N, CA, C and O of each residue as an XYZ file, in Angstrom:
692
protein
N     -79.693     44.818     30.053
C     -80.417     44.590     31.278
C     -80.283     45.816     32.170
O     -79.184     46.346     32.333
N     -81.373     46.263     32.740
C     -81.352     47.386     33.666
C     -81.233     46.873     35.091
O     -81.897     45.909     35.474
N     -80.384     47.522     35.869
C     -80.194     47.150     37.260
C     -80.732     48.260     38.134
O     -80.679     49.435     37.772
N     -81.245     47.881     39.275
C     -81.691     48.902     40.212
C     -80.464     49.486     40.901
O     -79.502     48.772     41.184
N     -80.503     50.767     41.165
C     -79.405     51.422     41.871
C     -79.417     50.977     43.326
O     -80.478     50.844     43.935
N     -78.240     50.750     43.872
C     -78.153     50.371     45.279
C     -76.912     50.991     45.898
O     -75.842     51.007     45.289
N     -77.061     51.491     47.093
C     -75.923     52.023     47.835
C     -75.494     51.063     48.932
O     -74.529     51.322     49.651
N     -76.209     49.957     49.058
C     -75.909     48.980     50.096
C     -74.764     48.082     49.657
O     -74.932     47.213     48.801
N     -73.594     48.303     50.255
C     -72.425     47.514     49.890
C     -72.602     46.078     50.381
O     -72.831     45.853     51.570
N     -72.498     45.115     49.480
C     -72.594     43.711     49.894
C     -71.454     43.355     50.848
O     -70.341     43.864     50.708
N     -71.731     42.489     51.807
C     -70.706     42.132     52.789
C     -69.694     41.124     52.255
O     -68.881     40.594     53.012
N     -69.744     40.864     50.961
C     -68.761     39.988     50.319
C     -67.751     40.779     49.494
O     -66.827     40.198     48.924
N     -67.917     42.095     49.425
C     -67.085     42.959     48.582
C     -66.197     43.828     49.469
O     -66.650     44.363     50.481
N     -64.926     43.965     49.078
C     -64.036     44.869     49.801
C     -63.164     45.641     48.817
O     -62.936     45.212     47.686
N     -62.686     46.789     49.281
C     -61.874     47.669     48.445
C     -60.401     47.318     48.608
O     -59.897     47.192     49.723
N     -59.723     47.164     47.475
C     -58.293     46.873     47.485
C     -57.499     48.164     47.338
O     -56.521     48.382     48.052
N     -57.923     49.019     46.411
C     -57.182     50.263     46.184
C     -58.084     51.389     45.702
O     -58.735     51.270     44.663
N     -58.121     52.464     46.446
C     -58.637     53.782     46.054
C     -59.823     53.824     45.103
O     -59.742     54.464     44.055
N     -60.893     53.177     45.434
C     -62.124     53.240     44.650
C     -61.924     52.839     43.182
O     -62.686     53.258     42.311
N     -60.889     52.022     42.915
C     -60.682     51.572     41.536
C     -60.380     50.088     41.413
O     -60.390     49.539     40.311
N     -60.114     49.439     42.532
C     -59.828     48.011     42.539
C     -60.557     47.397     43.735
O     -60.269     47.709     44.890
N     -61.503     46.521     43.425
C     -62.317     45.856     44.437
C     -62.159     44.346     44.283
O     -61.733     43.859     43.236
N     -62.501     43.628     45.318
C     -62.409     42.172     45.274
C     -63.492     41.578     46.160
O     -64.132     42.273     46.949
N     -63.679     40.268     46.005
C     -64.658     39.605     46.851
C     -65.169     38.317     46.260
O     -64.491     37.647     45.481
N     -66.389     37.986     46.652
C     -67.015     36.745     46.243
C     -67.678     36.838     44.882
O     -67.744     37.903     44.267
N     -68.164     35.702     44.434
C     -68.825     35.599     43.130
C     -69.987     36.590     43.070
O     -70.805     36.623     43.990
N     -70.080     37.394     42.013
C     -71.059     38.485     41.990
C     -72.462     38.114     41.521
O     -73.293     38.995     41.298
N     -72.731     36.832     41.369
C     -74.034     36.401     40.859
C     -74.495     35.189     41.655
O     -73.730     34.245     41.852
N     -75.748     35.210     42.114
C     -76.284     34.106     42.902
C     -77.656     33.726     42.368
O     -78.654     34.342     42.742
N     -77.723     32.714     41.495
C     -79.001     32.363     40.878
C     -80.055     31.885     41.869
O     -81.240     31.869     41.536
N     -79.656     31.497     43.075
C     -80.609     31.032     44.072
C     -81.161     32.126     44.971
O     -82.066     31.878     45.767
N     -80.625     33.330     44.852
C     -81.064     34.435     45.707
C     -82.297     35.124     45.136
O     -82.577     35.034     43.941
N     -83.025     35.809     46.003
C     -84.203     36.566     45.570
C     -83.800     37.583     44.497
O     -84.455     37.703     43.461
N     -82.725     38.304     44.759
C     -82.197     39.258     43.780
C     -80.844     38.724     43.313
O     -79.801     39.102     43.847
N     -80.870     37.854     42.328
C     -79.664     37.138     41.898
C     -78.549     38.046     41.403
O     -77.381     37.656     41.437
N     -78.882     39.250     40.943
C     -77.877     40.174     40.407
C     -77.569     41.326     41.362
O     -77.011     42.337     40.936
N     -77.919     41.197     42.644
C     -77.736     42.296     43.594
C     -76.281     42.757     43.673
O     -76.005     43.953     43.587
N     -75.357     41.823     43.835
C     -73.941     42.187     43.941
C     -73.448     42.741     42.609
O     -72.721     43.735     42.580
N     -73.832     42.116     41.526
C     -73.457     42.594     40.196
C     -73.953     44.024     39.983
O     -73.221     44.865     39.461
N     -75.181     44.296     40.384
C     -75.749     45.640     40.250
C     -74.950     46.650     41.059
O     -74.662     47.747     40.580
N     -74.593     46.285     42.277
C     -73.792     47.177     43.113
C     -72.462     47.504     42.430
O     -72.049     48.662     42.380
N     -71.803     46.481     41.911
C     -70.498     46.682     41.274
C     -70.611     47.547     40.027
O     -69.779     48.427     39.806
N     -71.623     47.307     39.220
C     -71.812     48.129     38.025
C     -72.150     49.563     38.409
O     -71.698     50.501     37.752
N     -72.940     49.748     39.468
C     -73.230     51.096     39.974
C     -71.961     51.801     40.435
O     -71.845     53.019     40.294
N     -71.005     51.047     40.987
C     -69.725     51.609     41.432
C     -68.808     51.940     40.259
O     -67.744     52.530     40.446
N     -69.218     51.563     39.057
C     -68.406     51.857     37.881
C     -67.436     50.764     37.497
O     -66.541     50.994     36.684
N     -67.590     49.579     38.061
C     -66.702     48.473     37.689
C     -66.899     48.179     36.209
O     -68.019     47.956     35.748
N     -65.798     48.181     35.476
C     -65.891     47.878     34.049
C     -64.909     46.803     33.610
O     -64.683     46.610     32.415
N     -64.319     46.093     34.592
C     -63.449     44.954     34.291
C     -63.600     43.915     35.399
O     -63.354     44.202     36.571
N     -64.005     42.717     35.019
C     -64.179     41.614     35.960
C     -63.118     40.559     35.688
O     -62.943     40.123     34.550
N     -62.410     40.149     36.739
C     -61.433     39.069     36.640
C     -61.938     37.930     37.517
O     -62.026     38.057     38.739
N     -62.265     36.824     36.875
C     -62.909     35.669     37.490
C     -61.872     34.568     37.695
O     -61.251     34.119     36.731
N     -61.680     34.133     38.929
C     -60.691     33.101     39.249
C     -61.309     31.715     39.408
O     -60.604     30.763     39.744
N     -62.613     31.586     39.171
C     -63.267     30.284     39.316
C     -62.996     29.412     38.098
O     -62.590     29.894     37.041
N     -63.232     28.117     38.274
C     -63.079     27.192     37.159
C     -64.303     27.270     36.250
O     -65.393     27.634     36.689
N     -64.112     26.930     35.004
C     -65.144     27.057     33.968
C     -66.484     26.448     34.374
O     -67.531     27.055     34.147
N     -66.464     25.278     34.961
C     -67.719     24.588     35.286
C     -68.069     24.648     36.775
O     -68.882     23.857     37.253
N     -67.470     25.566     37.495
C     -67.661     25.639     38.945
C     -68.997     26.270     39.348
O     -69.653     25.790     40.272
N     -69.400     27.332     38.668
C     -70.615     28.076     39.022
C     -71.362     28.505     37.766
O     -70.830     28.432     36.659
N     -72.597     28.953     37.950
C     -73.390     29.485     36.838
C     -72.727     30.777     36.351
O     -72.377     31.639     37.157
N     -72.559     30.906     35.053
C     -71.882     32.074     34.484
C     -72.762     33.317     34.556
O     -73.987     33.227     34.472
N     -72.131     34.470     34.712
C     -72.865     35.732     34.797
C     -72.538     36.699     33.661
O     -73.131     37.775     33.587
N     -71.618     36.341     32.783
C     -71.187     37.272     31.730
C     -72.355     37.801     30.903
O     -72.320     38.943     30.444
N     -73.377     36.994     30.712
C     -74.514     37.421     29.893
C     -75.262     38.598     30.511
O     -76.041     39.260     29.825
N     -75.038     38.865     31.789
C     -75.694     39.984     32.454
C     -74.857     41.260     32.424
O     -75.299     42.298     32.917
N     -73.664     41.196     31.857
C     -72.802     42.378     31.781
C     -73.149     43.206     30.553
O     -73.459     42.649     29.500
N     -73.101     44.545     30.676
C     -73.339     45.390     29.500
C     -72.340     45.048     28.396
O     -71.145     44.898     28.649
N     -72.841     44.930     27.188
C     -71.987     44.493     26.070
C     -71.882     45.535     24.974
O     -71.753     45.189     23.800
N     -71.936     46.788     25.336
C     -71.758     47.829     24.338
C     -73.028     48.200     23.600
O     -72.964     48.839     22.550
N     -74.187     47.810     24.129
C     -75.435     48.212     23.491
C     -75.610     49.711     23.654
O     -74.935     50.329     24.476
N     -76.497     50.291     22.889
C     -76.696     51.737     22.919
C     -76.871     52.231     24.352
O     -77.720     51.737     25.094
N     -76.066     53.199     24.723
C     -76.163     53.796     26.046
C     -75.417     53.059     27.144
O     -75.337     53.551     28.269
N     -74.879     51.914     26.846
C     -74.158     51.150     27.868
C     -72.688     51.033     27.481
O     -72.353     50.878     26.307
N     -71.822     51.109     28.481
C     -70.403     50.924     28.177
C     -70.083     49.437     28.161
O     -70.739     48.639     28.831
N     -69.094     49.086     27.407
C     -68.680     47.686     27.332
C     -67.902     47.340     28.594
O     -67.014     48.082     29.015
N     -68.239     46.228     29.179
C     -67.571     45.755     30.381
C     -66.670     44.585     30.000
O     -67.096     43.664     29.303
N     -65.425     44.630     30.463
C     -64.451     43.582     30.178
C     -64.636     42.415     31.151
O     -64.954     42.612     32.324
N     -64.431     41.203     30.643
C     -64.510     40.007     31.480
C     -63.409     39.052     31.039
O     -63.227     38.799     29.848
N     -62.678     38.526     32.017
C     -61.663     37.521     31.716
C     -61.612     36.514     32.863
O     -61.785     36.867     34.030
N     -61.374     35.264     32.508
C     -61.286     34.190     33.506
C     -59.858     33.638     33.517
O     -59.273     33.361     32.470
N     -59.321     33.488     34.717
C     -58.080     32.763     34.960
C     -58.437     31.657     35.942
O     -58.619     31.924     37.130
N     -58.540     30.433     35.471
C     -58.983     29.331     36.326
C     -57.908     28.922     37.331
O     -56.774     28.612     36.969
N     -58.301     28.932     38.597
C     -57.468     28.393     39.671
C     -58.366     27.447     40.458
O     -59.461     27.824     40.874
N     -57.908     26.241     40.657
C     -58.694     25.269     41.415
C     -58.915     25.778     42.840
O     -58.006     26.340     43.451
N     -60.125     25.580     43.365
C     -60.463     26.038     44.710
C     -59.506     25.439     45.737
O     -59.135     24.270     45.633
N     -59.113     26.225     46.713
C     -58.188     25.855     47.789
C     -56.787     25.552     47.277
O     -56.004     24.899     47.967
N     -56.464     26.018     46.081
C     -55.185     25.697     45.467
C     -54.469     26.971     45.029
O     -54.854     28.080     45.400
N     -53.425     26.787     44.236
C     -52.658     27.892     43.667
C     -52.449     27.617     42.179
O     -52.674     26.504     41.704
N     -52.025     28.624     41.470
C     -51.648     28.463     40.067
C     -50.123     28.452     39.994
O     -49.450     28.558     41.019
N     -49.583     28.325     38.794
C     -48.132     28.431     38.644
C     -47.747     29.913     38.597
O     -48.599     30.782     38.410
N     -46.453     30.183     38.768
C     -45.992     31.582     38.825
C     -46.246     32.329     37.522
O     -46.537     33.525     37.546
N     -46.143     31.652     36.396
C     -46.379     32.312     35.110
C     -47.833     32.767     34.992
O     -48.100     33.878     34.533
N     -48.764     31.922     35.402
C     -50.174     32.321     35.387
C     -50.397     33.499     36.328
O     -51.136     34.426     35.997
N     -49.763     33.471     37.499
C     -49.907     34.586     38.437
C     -49.380     35.875     37.813
O     -49.988     36.934     37.973
N     -48.267     35.795     37.111
C     -47.737     36.996     36.443
C     -48.734     37.533     35.419
O     -48.897     38.746     35.287
N     -49.398     36.636     34.698
C     -50.402     37.051     33.710
C     -51.600     37.717     34.382
O     -52.117     38.718     33.886
N     -52.037     37.164     35.504
C     -53.167     37.758     36.226
C     -52.797     39.161     36.703
O     -53.568     40.105     36.529
N     -51.629     39.293     37.299
C     -51.181     40.596     37.801
C     -51.017     41.586     36.652
O     -51.380     42.754     36.785
N     -50.476     41.130     35.532
C     -50.338     42.004     34.359
C     -51.706     42.474     33.870
O     -51.855     43.628     33.469
N     -52.697     41.598     33.899
C     -54.047     41.967     33.457
C     -54.655     42.991     34.418
O     -55.248     43.976     33.979
N     -54.512     42.764     35.721
C     -55.006     43.742     36.703
C     -54.360     45.094     36.450
O     -55.050     46.107     36.340
N     -53.035     45.109     36.356
C     -52.314     46.368     36.149
C     -52.692     47.027     34.833
O     -52.831     48.248     34.768
N     -52.861     46.232     33.785
C     -53.257     46.783     32.491
C     -54.621     47.444     32.551
O     -54.806     48.542     32.025
N     -55.576     46.784     33.187
C     -56.905     47.380     33.347
C     -56.810     48.682     34.137
O     -57.377     49.696     33.729
N     -56.098     48.661     35.265
C     -55.985     49.856     36.103
C     -55.284     50.995     35.365
O     -55.715     52.146     35.442
N     -54.211     50.678     34.655
C     -53.473     51.705     33.913
C     -54.300     52.315     32.795
O     -54.085     53.470     32.426
N     -55.242     51.557     32.252
C     -56.090     52.097     31.184
C     -57.321     52.814     31.741
O     -58.202     53.224     30.985
N     -57.376     52.962     33.070
C     -58.456     53.722     33.683
C     -59.697     52.922     34.039
O     -60.710     53.496     34.438
N     -59.632     51.599     33.899
C     -60.789     50.776     34.239
C     -60.822     50.493     35.741
O     -59.786     50.449     36.406
N     -62.029     50.304     36.252
C     -62.214     49.872     37.637
C     -62.368     48.354     37.621
O     -63.132     47.805     36.827
N     -61.639     47.691     38.498
C     -61.522     46.231     38.467
C     -62.250     45.579     39.642
O     -62.221     46.078     40.768
N     -62.906     44.447     39.352
C     -63.426     43.563     40.399
C     -62.807     42.189     40.195
O     -63.049     41.530     39.184
N     -62.005     41.764     41.166
C     -61.346     40.456     41.177
C     -62.128     39.549     42.111
O     -62.449     39.943     43.233
N     -62.439     38.335     41.661
C     -63.215     37.461     42.539
C     -62.942     35.988     42.289
O     -62.464     35.572     41.234
N     -63.274     35.224     43.322
C     -63.331     33.767     43.238
C     -64.735     33.381     43.695
O     -65.668     34.172     43.550
N     -64.894     32.209     44.230
C     -66.231     31.795     44.679
C     -66.636     32.565     45.940
O     -67.655     33.256     45.952
N     -65.836     32.442     46.992
C     -66.156     33.110     48.250
C     -65.394     34.398     48.474
O     -65.680     35.140     49.413
N     -64.411     34.669     47.602
C     -63.635     35.897     47.738
C     -62.593     35.835     48.831
O     -62.221     36.861     49.399
N     -62.115     34.629     49.130
C     -61.179     34.462     50.238
C     -59.861     33.847     49.752
O     -58.858     34.552     49.640
N     -59.856     32.551     49.466
C     -58.622     31.838     49.142
C     -57.935     32.310     47.881
O     -56.869     32.922     47.943
N     -58.533     32.033     46.741
C     -57.919     32.399     45.459
C     -57.810     33.913     45.312
O     -56.821     34.424     44.787
N     -58.829     34.621     45.779
C     -58.804     36.084     45.708
C     -57.673     36.626     46.567
O     -56.925     37.499     46.125
N     -57.537     36.121     47.785
C     -56.452     36.546     48.659
C     -55.087     36.191     48.105
O     -54.134     36.956     48.249
N     -54.990     35.038     47.477
C     -53.746     34.614     46.836
C     -53.288     35.656     45.819
O     -52.132     36.081     45.832
N     -54.193     36.060     44.948
C     -53.840     37.024     43.898
C     -53.547     38.398     44.495
O     -52.581     39.047     44.095
N     -54.357     38.848     45.436
C     -54.114     40.165     46.036
C     -52.766     40.184     46.748
O     -52.019     41.156     46.634
N     -52.450     39.122     47.480
C     -51.159     39.061     48.159
C     -49.993     39.148     47.191
O     -49.029     39.871     47.443
N     -50.074     38.419     46.087
C     -49.012     38.467     45.074
C     -48.980     39.824     44.384
O     -47.903     40.337     44.082
N     -50.141     40.410     44.131
C     -50.208     41.748     43.523
C     -49.533     42.768     44.437
O     -48.763     43.606     43.968
N     -49.816     42.701     45.736
C     -49.178     43.624     46.681
C     -47.663     43.425     46.700
O     -46.913     44.400     46.726
N     -47.211     42.175     46.687
C     -45.769     41.926     46.654
C     -45.150     42.452     45.366
O     -44.028     42.957     45.380
N     -45.873     42.338     44.250
C     -45.342     42.833     42.973
C     -45.201     44.354     42.979
O     -44.473     44.916     42.161
N     -45.892     45.013     43.896
C     -45.837     46.470     44.024
C     -44.865     46.906     45.116
O     -44.836     48.078     45.493
N     -44.069     45.964     45.625
C     -43.014     46.307     46.566
C     -43.285     46.002     48.024
O     -42.426     46.265     48.865
N     -44.441     45.459     48.356
C     -44.734     45.104     49.747
C     -43.940     43.875     50.164
O     -43.697     42.975     49.360
N     -43.545     43.849     51.410
C     -42.985     42.625     51.967
C     -44.138     41.657     52.219
O     -45.303     42.052     52.186
N     -43.815     40.408     52.466
C     -44.846     39.424     52.785
C     -45.636     39.857     54.019
O     -46.867     39.842     54.007
N     -44.927     40.245     55.088
C     -45.606     40.635     56.331
C     -46.517     41.837     56.120
O     -47.632     41.872     56.642
N     -46.048     42.821     55.358
C     -46.888     43.991     55.076
C     -48.104     43.607     54.244
O     -49.205     44.102     54.487
N     -47.910     42.728     53.263
C     -49.034     42.293     52.424
C     -50.102     41.614     53.274
O     -51.292     41.868     53.085
N     -49.698     40.764     54.199
C     -50.653     40.074     55.076
C     -51.401     41.086     55.945
O     -52.614     40.969     56.122
N     -50.695     42.076     56.487
C     -51.340     43.109     57.317
C     -52.322     43.942     56.501
O     -53.433     44.217     56.954
N     -51.919     44.339     55.313
C     -52.792     45.141     54.442
C     -54.041     44.348     54.078
O     -55.150     44.883     54.101
N     -53.860     43.072     53.743
C     -55.019     42.244     53.388
C     -55.961     42.069     54.574
O     -57.179     42.093     54.399
N     -55.422     41.895     55.771
C     -56.273     41.753     56.961
C     -57.104     43.011     57.164
O     -58.282     42.930     57.510
N     -56.503     44.158     56.953
C     -57.216     45.432     57.117
C     -58.330     45.582     56.084
O     -59.448     45.955     56.438
N     -58.048     45.299     54.826
C     -59.080     45.468     53.788
C     -60.190     44.426     53.923
O     -61.347     44.697     53.602
N     -59.831     43.237     54.398
C     -60.779     42.127     54.481
C     -61.733     42.246     55.669
O     -62.791     41.615     55.676
N     -61.371     43.046     56.670
C     -62.179     43.110     57.889
C     -63.577     43.663     57.657
O     -64.442     43.512     58.520
N     -63.822     44.301     56.511
C     -65.155     44.826     56.219
C     -66.101     43.773     55.638
O     -67.240     44.091     55.298
N     -65.645     42.526     55.520
C     -66.498     41.460     54.974
C     -67.060     40.581     56.089
O     -66.502     40.517     57.185
N     -68.155     39.916     55.801
C     -68.745     38.981     56.766
C     -67.813     37.802     57.018
O     -67.755     37.286     58.134
N     -67.088     37.372     55.993
C     -66.207     36.207     56.119
C     -65.063     36.438     57.101
O     -64.500     35.477     57.624
N     -64.713     37.691     57.358
C     -63.606     37.975     58.271
C     -63.896     37.515     59.700
O     -62.979     37.420     60.516
N     -65.150     37.233     60.004
C     -65.510     36.746     61.340
C     -65.033     35.315     61.577
O     -64.921     34.882     62.724
N     -64.749     34.577     60.497
C     -64.381     33.170     60.677
C     -63.181     32.708     59.856
O     -62.800     31.541     59.945
N     -62.576     33.585     59.062
C     -61.419     33.157     58.272
C     -60.512     34.345     57.982
O     -60.828     35.485     58.322
N     -59.383     34.060     57.349
C     -58.433     35.103     56.959
C     -58.288     35.111     55.445
O     -58.808     34.236     54.753
N     -57.594     36.082     54.957
C     -57.375     36.267     53.520
C     -55.895     36.085     53.230
O     -55.109     36.903     53.708
N     -55.448     35.074     52.482
C     -56.174     33.878     52.067
C     -56.371     32.954     53.259
O     -55.986     33.276     54.383
N     -56.975     31.804     52.997
C     -57.394     30.971     54.125
C     -56.699     29.622     54.247
O     -57.157     28.770     55.008
N     -55.604     29.404     53.518
C     -54.908     28.125     53.715
C     -53.402     28.262     53.510
O     -52.922     29.199     52.871
N     -52.679     27.306     54.067
C     -51.216     27.358     54.102
C     -50.583     27.355     52.712
O     -49.616     28.080     52.482
N     -51.099     26.566     51.792
C     -50.494     26.505     50.456
C     -50.554     27.875     49.768
O     -49.612     28.265     49.079
N     -51.650     28.597     49.953
C     -51.781     29.929     49.353
C     -50.891     30.942     50.068
O     -50.269     31.787     49.424
N     -50.829     30.861     51.385
C     -49.961     31.762     52.153
C     -48.501     31.527     51.774
O     -47.752     32.485     51.584
N     -48.088     30.265     51.662
C     -46.709     29.950     51.270
C     -46.398     30.445     49.860
O     -45.288     30.907     49.597
N     -47.371     30.354     48.950
C     -47.165     30.843     47.587
C     -46.887     32.346     47.616
O     -45.964     32.823     46.956
N     -47.683     33.084     48.377
C     -47.470     34.535     48.488
C     -46.094     34.805     49.080
O     -45.355     35.649     48.573
N     -45.749     34.104     50.133
C     -44.463     34.302     50.805
C     -43.308     34.120     49.825
O     -42.332     34.869     49.875
N     -43.405     33.138     48.938
C     -42.318     32.820     48.008
C     -42.439     33.504     46.654
O     -41.566     33.343     45.802
N     -43.511     34.265     46.444
C     -43.724     34.903     45.138
C     -42.762     36.073     44.951
O     -42.564     36.887     45.853
N     -42.173     36.137     43.765
C     -41.312     37.281     43.429
C     -41.427     37.582     41.953
O     -40.783     38.509     41.461
């Protein structure tokens, strides 16, 4: 599938680390005029690894729109770690998610981490990822607030957006 080039950053996407790790909301919207607009932006940015935190039957799947190694296209990695909306996973699953993020980054891939809205579950994982890299809880919350302020959702919520997720980050080690 060919995507149109776009320089317009969607207001659901934010940068986590140095033009190589991005996060945000679900990158495909079948009800929108341009259903692949966010996906096109991410592929234009060179994203070649998608980590999906939504549940299997939560939204319409977008994997079929990712380049699959056809002539002239690079293969894009996709993996799902299901976390129930407004909830948390167990610590072992979180360790696996963080290991996958780090593995992709260490192998030179650009990562896009997302949930449905790019707030709760996405913030949960980013907070734990920051703590795994040596940040204190307070520093992780400050860093996330700074990166999240470039999104439309920052006008009405925080990253993550509920107490159970914030407590999980606080206690994650």
